Amino acid sequence: MNDAPIGIFDSGVGGLTVARAIQDQLPNESVLYVGDTAHSPYGPKPIADVRRFSLEVLDDLIAQGVKMIVIACNTASSAMLRDARERYSVPVIEVIQPAVRTAVTTTRNHKIGVIGTEGTVNSRAYQDAFAAAPDLEIVTQACPRFVEFVEAGVTTGEEVMAVAHEYLQPLKEAGVDTLVLGCTHYPFLKGVISYVMGPNVTLVSSDTETANDVYRTLVSRGIERSAATPPEHVYEATGDSREDFLDLAHRLIGREISTVNLVQTGAIDLASLQAALREGES
Ligand code: DGL
């Protein structure tokens, strides 16, 4: 069980920002990553659909024997975190609480902005998560096109800059000094967002702090990977254009992503994936 991979999931490439932080902080752990590209983007979809799609992917990860689940998607977490925690016996880690914790300790003027998908913003999941910290002003803003840009591999340029100005202006006017990137795709746009918000606004993303939560949970449950052999990382997408997903993933996170011939989610067989991966490496 300890040698089993950590299952990480997002609608697309956004969760790779979290996977990367986990791999950086826990280089001995194996990762099985799934991007639900067949149903991406989640942001504009009804919450019931996001819940159903997410649970299907998570059921699959569980069937493949992952020892922990990381819901590396704010929209999915807003829609089904409680269900996932009830449904599975393995620990379920998510990204909203870690971002909120970091933002609370970062802000100086107690005005915090949160940007996310329509699903996340409409769910008020962040307002709920901030409710325990008194005297904060929380300003939220949906930025639906940001996910489109990242999924198209566009992280800079005039169009994304113009859209960023439009989305972020209300947050600048509100005088927030801390901005939570409440969507795991957004760290890929950090350059643009930081440029528009200016140097006095601190951007908070959940990746590093989520990786801390993963480590704390592995240690407290005694399920760290002990094997001295190198870990194995597998990346999967549920949609048809799997090669495009792997190319984009490689480009965005700047490290080699194994391109093995994988089967669709619904029938992922971890043992054969790992065998294929080993074959590809030899
Ligand atoms: N990366 C996901 C999140 O953190 C959402 C992207 C989407 O709209 O599918 O919310």
mmCIF file of C-alpha atoms and ligand atoms in Angstrom:
data_model
loop_
_atom_site.group_PDB
_atom_site.id
_atom_site.type_symbol
_atom_site.label_atom_id
_atom_site.label_comp_id
_atom_site.label_asym_id
_atom_site.label_seq_id
_atom_site.Cartn_x
_atom_site.Cartn_y
_atom_site.Cartn_z
ATOM 1 C CA MET A 1 0.000 0.000 0.000
ATOM 2 C CA ASN A 2 2.772 2.473 0.898
ATOM 3 C CA ASP A 3 4.322 2.034 -2.528
ATOM 4 C CA ALA A 4 1.028 2.799 -4.280
ATOM 5 C CA PRO A 5 0.851 6.119 -6.153
ATOM 6 C CA ILE A 6 -0.825 9.297 -4.972
ATOM 7 C CA GLY A 7 -3.850 9.909 -7.222
ATOM 8 C CA ILE A 8 -4.081 13.511 -8.406
ATOM 9 C CA PHE A 9 -6.985 14.828 -10.417
ATOM 10 C CA ASP A 10 -8.137 17.941 -12.265
ATOM 11 C CA SER A 11 -10.348 18.739 -15.246
ATOM 12 C CA GLY A 12 -7.207 19.268 -17.343
ATOM 13 C CA VAL A 13 -3.649 20.509 -16.954
ATOM 14 C CA GLY A 14 -4.289 22.818 -13.973
ATOM 15 C CA GLY A 15 -3.678 20.149 -11.362
ATOM 16 C CA LEU A 16 -0.167 19.727 -12.740
ATOM 17 C CA THR A 17 0.767 22.818 -10.722
ATOM 18 C CA VAL A 18 -0.098 20.800 -7.624
ATOM 19 C CA ALA A 19 1.474 17.582 -8.947
ATOM 20 C CA ARG A 20 4.697 19.492 -9.600
ATOM 21 C CA ALA A 21 4.788 20.822 -6.030
ATOM 22 C CA ILE A 22 4.146 17.327 -4.660
ATOM 23 C CA GLN A 23 6.938 15.868 -6.798
ATOM 24 C CA ASP A 24 9.295 18.665 -5.749
ATOM 25 C CA GLN A 25 8.586 18.236 -2.060
ATOM 26 C CA LEU A 26 8.180 14.460 -2.040
ATOM 27 C CA PRO A 27 10.538 13.138 -4.705
ATOM 28 C CA ASN A 28 10.192 9.555 -3.493
ATOM 29 C CA GLU A 29 6.428 9.361 -4.124
ATOM 30 C CA SER A 30 4.804 8.021 -7.304
ATOM 31 C CA VAL A 31 1.989 9.987 -8.888
ATOM 32 C CA LEU A 32 -0.944 8.869 -11.013
ATOM 33 C CA TYR A 33 -2.388 12.015 -12.596
ATOM 34 C CA VAL A 34 -5.701 12.201 -14.433
ATOM 35 C CA GLY A 35 -6.945 15.217 -16.387
ATOM 36 C CA ASP A 36 -10.652 14.821 -17.158
ATOM 37 C CA THR A 37 -10.265 16.449 -20.556
ATOM 38 C CA ALA A 38 -13.370 14.672 -21.860
ATOM 39 C CA HIS A 39 -15.441 16.979 -19.631
ATOM 40 C CA SER A 40 -13.188 20.033 -19.349
ATOM 41 C CA PRO A 41 -13.781 22.849 -18.545
ATOM 42 C CA TYR A 42 -15.650 22.223 -15.310
ATOM 43 C CA GLY A 43 -16.033 25.907 -14.438
ATOM 44 C CA PRO A 44 -19.164 26.755 -16.480
ATOM 45 C CA LYS A 45 -20.911 23.396 -15.897
ATOM 46 C CA PRO A 46 -23.761 22.730 -13.450
ATOM 47 C CA ILE A 47 -22.476 21.601 -10.086
ATOM 48 C CA ALA A 48 -24.314 18.247 -10.318
ATOM 49 C CA ASP A 49 -22.461 17.415 -13.545
ATOM 50 C CA VAL A 50 -19.078 18.390 -12.072
ATOM 51 C CA ARG A 51 -19.846 16.205 -9.065
ATOM 52 C CA ARG A 52 -20.713 13.220 -11.270
ATOM 53 C CA PHE A 53 -17.681 13.592 -13.578
ATOM 54 C CA SER A 54 -15.329 14.031 -10.637
ATOM 55 C CA LEU A 55 -16.610 11.035 -8.711
ATOM 56 C CA GLU A 56 -16.277 8.868 -11.841
ATOM 57 C CA VAL A 57 -12.608 9.784 -12.150
ATOM 58 C CA LEU A 58 -11.998 9.321 -8.432
ATOM 59 C CA ASP A 59 -13.753 5.929 -8.427
ATOM 60 C CA ASP A 60 -11.316 4.950 -11.162
ATOM 61 C CA LEU A 61 -8.287 6.141 -9.237
ATOM 62 C CA ILE A 62 -9.469 4.197 -6.202
ATOM 63 C CA ALA A 63 -10.010 1.094 -8.348
ATOM 64 C CA GLN A 64 -6.370 1.404 -9.432
ATOM 65 C CA GLY A 65 -5.236 1.289 -5.829
ATOM 66 C CA VAL A 66 -4.048 4.832 -5.117
ATOM 67 C CA LYS A 67 -3.207 5.373 -1.442
ATOM 68 C CA MET A 68 -4.414 8.971 -1.331
ATOM 69 C CA ILE A 69 -6.471 11.312 -3.469
ATOM 70 C CA VAL A 70 -5.589 14.920 -4.172
ATOM 71 C CA ILE A 71 -8.481 16.882 -5.671
ATOM 72 C CA ALA A 72 -6.258 19.385 -7.478
ATOM 73 C CA CYS A 73 -9.249 21.339 -8.747
ATOM 74 C CA ASN A 74 -11.106 24.067 -6.868
ATOM 75 C CA THR A 75 -14.275 23.611 -8.918
ATOM 76 C CA ALA A 76 -14.433 19.882 -8.204
ATOM 77 C CA SER A 77 -13.619 20.457 -4.556
ATOM 78 C CA SER A 78 -16.438 23.023 -4.296
ATOM 79 C CA ALA A 79 -18.814 20.503 -5.852
ATOM 80 C CA MET A 80 -17.971 17.249 -4.121
ATOM 81 C CA LEU A 81 -15.326 17.343 -1.393
ATOM 82 C CA ARG A 82 -17.715 16.138 1.297
ATOM 83 C CA ASP A 83 -18.988 13.289 -0.907
ATOM 84 C CA ALA A 84 -15.454 12.173 -1.681
ATOM 85 C CA ARG A 85 -14.458 12.140 1.971
ATOM 86 C CA GLU A 86 -17.517 10.032 2.832
ATOM 87 C CA ARG A 87 -17.118 7.710 -0.113
ATOM 88 C CA TYR A 88 -13.452 6.686 0.097
ATOM 89 C CA SER A 89 -11.424 5.222 2.897
ATOM 90 C CA VAL A 90 -8.130 6.696 1.658
ATOM 91 C CA PRO A 91 -7.312 10.274 2.715
ATOM 92 C CA VAL A 92 -8.681 13.004 0.446
ATOM 93 C CA ILE A 93 -6.650 16.226 0.219
ATOM 94 C CA GLU A 94 -7.939 19.357 -1.501
ATOM 95 C CA VAL A 95 -6.727 22.800 -2.490
ATOM 96 C CA ILE A 96 -9.090 25.399 -0.996
ATOM 97 C CA GLN A 97 -8.153 25.218 2.708
ATOM 98 C CA PRO A 98 -4.400 25.397 2.024
ATOM 99 C CA ALA A 99 -4.867 28.565 -0.075
ATOM 100 C CA VAL A 100 -7.117 30.136 2.558
ATOM 101 C CA ARG A 101 -4.633 29.400 5.348
ATOM 102 C CA THR A 102 -1.831 31.005 3.364
ATOM 103 C CA ALA A 103 -3.906 34.060 2.437
ATOM 104 C CA VAL A 104 -4.950 34.699 6.051
ATOM 105 C CA THR A 105 -1.337 34.803 7.180
ATOM 106 C CA THR A 106 -0.287 36.894 4.166
ATOM 107 C CA THR A 107 -2.723 39.810 4.140
ATOM 108 C CA ARG A 108 -1.797 43.026 5.896
ATOM 109 C CA ASN A 109 -4.869 45.136 5.145
ATOM 110 C CA HIS A 110 -7.396 42.265 5.578
ATOM 111 C CA LYS A 111 -8.695 42.674 2.039
ATOM 112 C CA ILE A 112 -8.321 39.455 0.096
ATOM 113 C CA GLY A 113 -9.285 38.847 -3.513
ATOM 114 C CA VAL A 114 -10.198 35.403 -4.820
ATOM 115 C CA ILE A 115 -10.298 34.579 -8.519
ATOM 116 C CA GLY A 116 -11.669 31.294 -9.781
ATOM 117 C CA THR A 117 -14.039 29.624 -12.187
ATOM 118 C CA GLU A 118 -17.738 30.467 -12.248
ATOM 119 C CA GLY A 119 -18.449 27.172 -10.468
ATOM 120 C CA THR A 120 -16.059 27.938 -7.627
ATOM 121 C CA VAL A 121 -17.135 31.567 -7.240
ATOM 122 C CA ASN A 122 -20.867 30.745 -7.348
ATOM 123 C CA SER A 123 -20.464 27.943 -4.801
ATOM 124 C CA ARG A 124 -19.160 30.473 -2.234
ATOM 125 C CA ALA A 125 -16.736 27.762 -1.082
ATOM 126 C CA TYR A 126 -14.036 30.367 -0.424
ATOM 127 C CA GLN A 127 -16.345 32.621 1.597
ATOM 128 C CA ASP A 128 -17.231 29.576 3.712
ATOM 129 C CA ALA A 129 -13.585 28.670 4.147
ATOM 130 C CA PHE A 130 -12.670 32.231 5.170
ATOM 131 C CA ALA A 131 -15.604 32.499 7.587
ATOM 132 C CA ALA A 132 -13.534 31.201 10.501
ATOM 133 C CA ALA A 133 -11.161 34.169 10.193
ATOM 134 C CA PRO A 134 -12.963 37.317 11.397
ATOM 135 C CA ASP A 135 -12.692 40.851 10.006
ATOM 136 C CA LEU A 136 -11.704 39.998 6.486
ATOM 137 C CA GLU A 137 -13.110 41.573 3.366
ATOM 138 C CA ILE A 138 -13.304 38.952 0.627
ATOM 139 C CA VAL A 139 -13.781 40.072 -2.982
ATOM 140 C CA THR A 140 -14.384 37.336 -5.550
ATOM 141 C CA GLN A 141 -14.210 37.418 -9.316
ATOM 142 C CA ALA A 142 -14.843 34.685 -11.882
ATOM 143 C CA CYS A 143 -12.266 34.582 -14.677
ATOM 144 C CA PRO A 144 -13.710 31.962 -17.036
ATOM 145 C CA ARG A 145 -11.460 32.614 -20.020
ATOM 146 C CA PHE A 146 -8.250 32.040 -18.069
ATOM 147 C CA VAL A 147 -8.780 28.266 -18.206
ATOM 148 C CA GLU A 148 -9.375 28.440 -21.975
ATOM 149 C CA PHE A 149 -6.057 30.228 -22.444
ATOM 150 C CA VAL A 150 -4.084 27.757 -20.338
ATOM 151 C CA GLU A 151 -5.686 24.734 -21.989
ATOM 152 C CA ALA A 152 -4.657 26.261 -25.327
ATOM 153 C CA GLY A 153 -1.098 26.716 -24.050
ATOM 154 C CA VAL A 154 -1.416 30.535 -24.138
ATOM 155 C CA THR A 155 0.200 32.080 -21.068
ATOM 156 C CA THR A 156 1.202 35.489 -22.388
ATOM 157 C CA GLY A 157 0.383 37.950 -25.182
ATOM 158 C CA GLU A 158 -1.972 40.821 -25.899
ATOM 159 C CA GLU A 159 -5.253 38.949 -25.735
ATOM 160 C CA VAL A 160 -4.665 37.314 -22.373
ATOM 161 C CA MET A 161 -3.319 40.627 -21.040
ATOM 162 C CA ALA A 162 -6.455 42.512 -22.128
ATOM 163 C CA VAL A 163 -8.715 39.891 -20.569
ATOM 164 C CA ALA A 164 -6.674 39.963 -17.365
ATOM 165 C CA HIS A 165 -7.040 43.761 -17.141
ATOM 166 C CA GLU A 166 -10.798 43.418 -17.514
ATOM 167 C CA TYR A 167 -11.193 40.648 -14.904
ATOM 168 C CA LEU A 168 -8.782 42.066 -12.357
ATOM 169 C CA GLN A 169 -9.802 45.747 -12.420
ATOM 170 C CA PRO A 170 -12.565 45.333 -9.751
ATOM 171 C CA LEU A 171 -10.050 43.650 -7.423
ATOM 172 C CA LYS A 172 -7.569 46.480 -7.911
ATOM 173 C CA GLU A 173 -10.312 49.009 -7.212
ATOM 174 C CA ALA A 174 -11.249 47.128 -4.036
ATOM 175 C CA GLY A 175 -7.654 47.544 -2.827
ATOM 176 C CA VAL A 176 -6.903 43.884 -2.077
ATOM 177 C CA ASP A 177 -3.318 43.284 -0.996
ATOM 178 C CA THR A 178 -3.522 39.501 -1.400
ATOM 179 C CA LEU A 179 -4.957 37.603 -4.340
ATOM 180 C CA VAL A 180 -5.827 33.914 -4.110
ATOM 181 C CA LEU A 181 -5.470 32.036 -7.384
ATOM 182 C CA GLY A 182 -8.541 29.913 -6.684
ATOM 183 C CA CYS A 183 -8.143 27.739 -9.752
ATOM 184 C CA THR A 184 -5.221 25.403 -10.269
ATOM 185 C CA HIS A 185 -4.859 26.537 -13.881
ATOM 186 C CA TYR A 186 -4.073 30.116 -12.859
ATOM 187 C CA PRO A 187 -0.494 29.668 -11.580
ATOM 188 C CA PHE A 188 0.432 29.184 -15.246
ATOM 189 C CA LEU A 189 -0.734 32.818 -15.742
ATOM 190 C CA LYS A 190 1.121 34.174 -12.716
ATOM 191 C CA GLY A 191 3.296 36.431 -14.869
ATOM 192 C CA VAL A 192 0.319 38.190 -16.435
ATOM 193 C CA ILE A 193 -1.732 38.332 -13.220
ATOM 194 C CA SER A 194 1.158 39.682 -11.209
ATOM 195 C CA TYR A 195 1.936 42.271 -13.903
ATOM 196 C CA VAL A 196 -1.663 43.527 -13.903
ATOM 197 C CA MET A 197 -2.089 43.534 -10.103
ATOM 198 C CA GLY A 198 1.233 45.261 -9.485
ATOM 199 C CA PRO A 199 4.056 44.628 -7.034
ATOM 200 C CA ASN A 200 2.093 45.447 -3.865
ATOM 201 C CA VAL A 201 -0.304 42.534 -4.245
ATOM 202 C CA THR A 202 0.857 39.101 -3.114
ATOM 203 C CA LEU A 203 -0.391 36.188 -5.186
ATOM 204 C CA VAL A 204 -1.311 33.061 -3.239
ATOM 205 C CA SER A 205 -1.630 29.681 -4.925
ATOM 206 C CA SER A 206 -2.364 26.456 -3.140
ATOM 207 C CA ASP A 207 0.280 24.191 -4.686
ATOM 208 C CA THR A 208 3.074 24.330 -2.099
ATOM 209 C CA GLU A 209 0.789 24.354 0.918
ATOM 210 C CA THR A 210 -1.263 21.471 -0.529
ATOM 211 C CA ALA A 211 1.951 19.476 -0.914
ATOM 212 C CA ASN A 212 2.637 20.205 2.772
ATOM 213 C CA ASP A 213 -0.795 18.775 3.613
ATOM 214 C CA VAL A 214 -0.010 15.688 1.546
ATOM 215 C CA TYR A 215 3.229 15.146 3.415
ATOM 216 C CA ARG A 216 1.653 15.711 6.838
ATOM 217 C CA THR A 217 -1.039 13.148 6.015
ATOM 218 C CA LEU A 218 1.412 10.565 4.666
ATOM 219 C CA VAL A 219 3.484 10.854 7.827
ATOM 220 C CA SER A 220 0.556 10.792 10.247
ATOM 221 C CA ARG A 221 -0.855 7.668 8.580
ATOM 222 C CA GLY A 222 2.545 6.038 8.175
ATOM 223 C CA ILE A 223 2.035 5.568 4.429
ATOM 224 C CA GLU A 224 5.128 7.212 2.972
ATOM 225 C CA ARG A 225 6.682 5.297 0.107
ATOM 226 C CA SER A 226 9.643 3.380 1.375
ATOM 227 C CA ALA A 227 10.975 1.797 -1.819
ATOM 228 C CA ALA A 228 14.509 2.732 -2.750
ATOM 229 C CA THR A 229 13.677 2.357 -6.457
ATOM 230 C CA PRO A 230 12.770 5.531 -8.373
ATOM 231 C CA PRO A 231 9.089 6.508 -8.253
ATOM 232 C CA GLU A 232 6.891 6.101 -11.336
ATOM 233 C CA HIS A 233 4.703 8.902 -12.596
ATOM 234 C CA VAL A 234 1.796 8.257 -14.928
ATOM 235 C CA TYR A 235 -0.219 11.000 -16.644
ATOM 236 C CA GLU A 236 -3.586 10.270 -18.175
ATOM 237 C CA ALA A 237 -6.351 12.190 -19.889
ATOM 238 C CA THR A 238 -9.909 11.012 -20.386
ATOM 239 C CA GLY A 239 -10.452 12.817 -23.701
ATOM 240 C CA ASP A 240 -9.505 11.702 -27.190
ATOM 241 C CA SER A 241 -6.491 13.894 -27.805
ATOM 242 C CA ARG A 242 -4.246 12.324 -25.228
ATOM 243 C CA GLU A 243 -1.057 13.158 -27.127
ATOM 244 C CA ASP A 244 -2.040 16.845 -27.179
ATOM 245 C CA PHE A 245 -2.584 16.699 -23.433
ATOM 246 C CA LEU A 246 0.819 15.174 -22.823
ATOM 247 C CA ASP A 247 2.519 17.703 -25.144
ATOM 248 C CA LEU A 248 0.834 20.601 -23.387
ATOM 249 C CA ALA A 249 1.632 19.147 -19.976
ATOM 250 C CA HIS A 250 5.270 18.797 -20.954
ATOM 251 C CA ARG A 251 5.378 22.353 -22.226
ATOM 252 C CA LEU A 252 3.706 23.848 -19.174
ATOM 253 C CA ILE A 253 5.592 22.097 -16.439
ATOM 254 C CA GLY A 254 8.862 21.951 -18.328
ATOM 255 C CA ARG A 255 9.735 18.414 -17.528
ATOM 256 C CA GLU A 256 9.560 15.157 -19.376
ATOM 257 C CA ILE A 257 6.132 13.570 -19.338
ATOM 258 C CA SER A 258 6.048 9.908 -20.288
ATOM 259 C CA THR A 259 3.998 9.284 -23.374
ATOM 260 C CA VAL A 260 2.780 5.746 -23.119
ATOM 261 C CA ASN A 261 -0.173 4.339 -24.937
ATOM 262 C CA LEU A 262 -2.832 4.570 -22.300
ATOM 263 C CA VAL A 263 -6.378 3.355 -22.211
ATOM 264 C CA GLN A 264 -9.321 5.644 -21.467
ATOM 265 C CA THR A 265 -10.404 6.377 -17.941
ATOM 266 C CA GLY A 266 -13.035 3.848 -17.070
ATOM 267 C CA ALA A 267 -10.615 1.074 -17.782
ATOM 268 C CA ILE A 268 -7.235 2.259 -16.538
ATOM 269 C CA ASP A 269 -5.157 -0.701 -15.516
ATOM 270 C CA LEU A 270 -2.350 0.610 -13.382
ATOM 271 C CA ALA A 271 -0.260 -2.539 -13.612
ATOM 272 C CA SER A 272 -0.213 -2.433 -17.419
ATOM 273 C CA LEU A 273 0.419 1.319 -17.391
ATOM 274 C CA GLN A 274 3.429 0.863 -15.201
ATOM 275 C CA ALA A 275 4.656 -2.046 -17.323
ATOM 276 C CA ALA A 276 4.265 0.095 -20.461
ATOM 277 C CA LEU A 277 6.117 2.910 -18.760
ATOM 278 C CA ARG A 278 8.989 0.634 -17.773
ATOM 279 C CA GLU A 279 9.142 -0.698 -21.333
ATOM 280 C CA GLY A 280 9.215 2.867 -22.687
ATOM 281 C CA GLU A 281 12.145 3.713 -20.419
ATOM 282 C CA SER A 282 14.245 0.642 -21.193
HETATM 283 N N1 DGL B 1 -8.444 23.767 -12.533
HETATM 284 C C1 DGL B 1 -9.797 23.819 -12.128
HETATM 285 C C2 DGL B 1 -9.962 24.553 -10.815
HETATM 286 O O1 DGL B 1 -9.057 24.566 -10.016
HETATM 287 C C3 DGL B 1 -10.876 24.283 -13.063
HETATM 288 C C4 DGL B 1 -10.738 24.379 -14.495
HETATM 289 C C5 DGL B 1 -12.023 24.165 -15.263
HETATM 290 O O2 DGL B 1 -12.859 25.085 -15.403
HETATM 291 O O3 DGL B 1 -12.182 23.031 -15.723
HETATM 292 O O4 DGL B 1 -10.991 25.094 -10.539
#
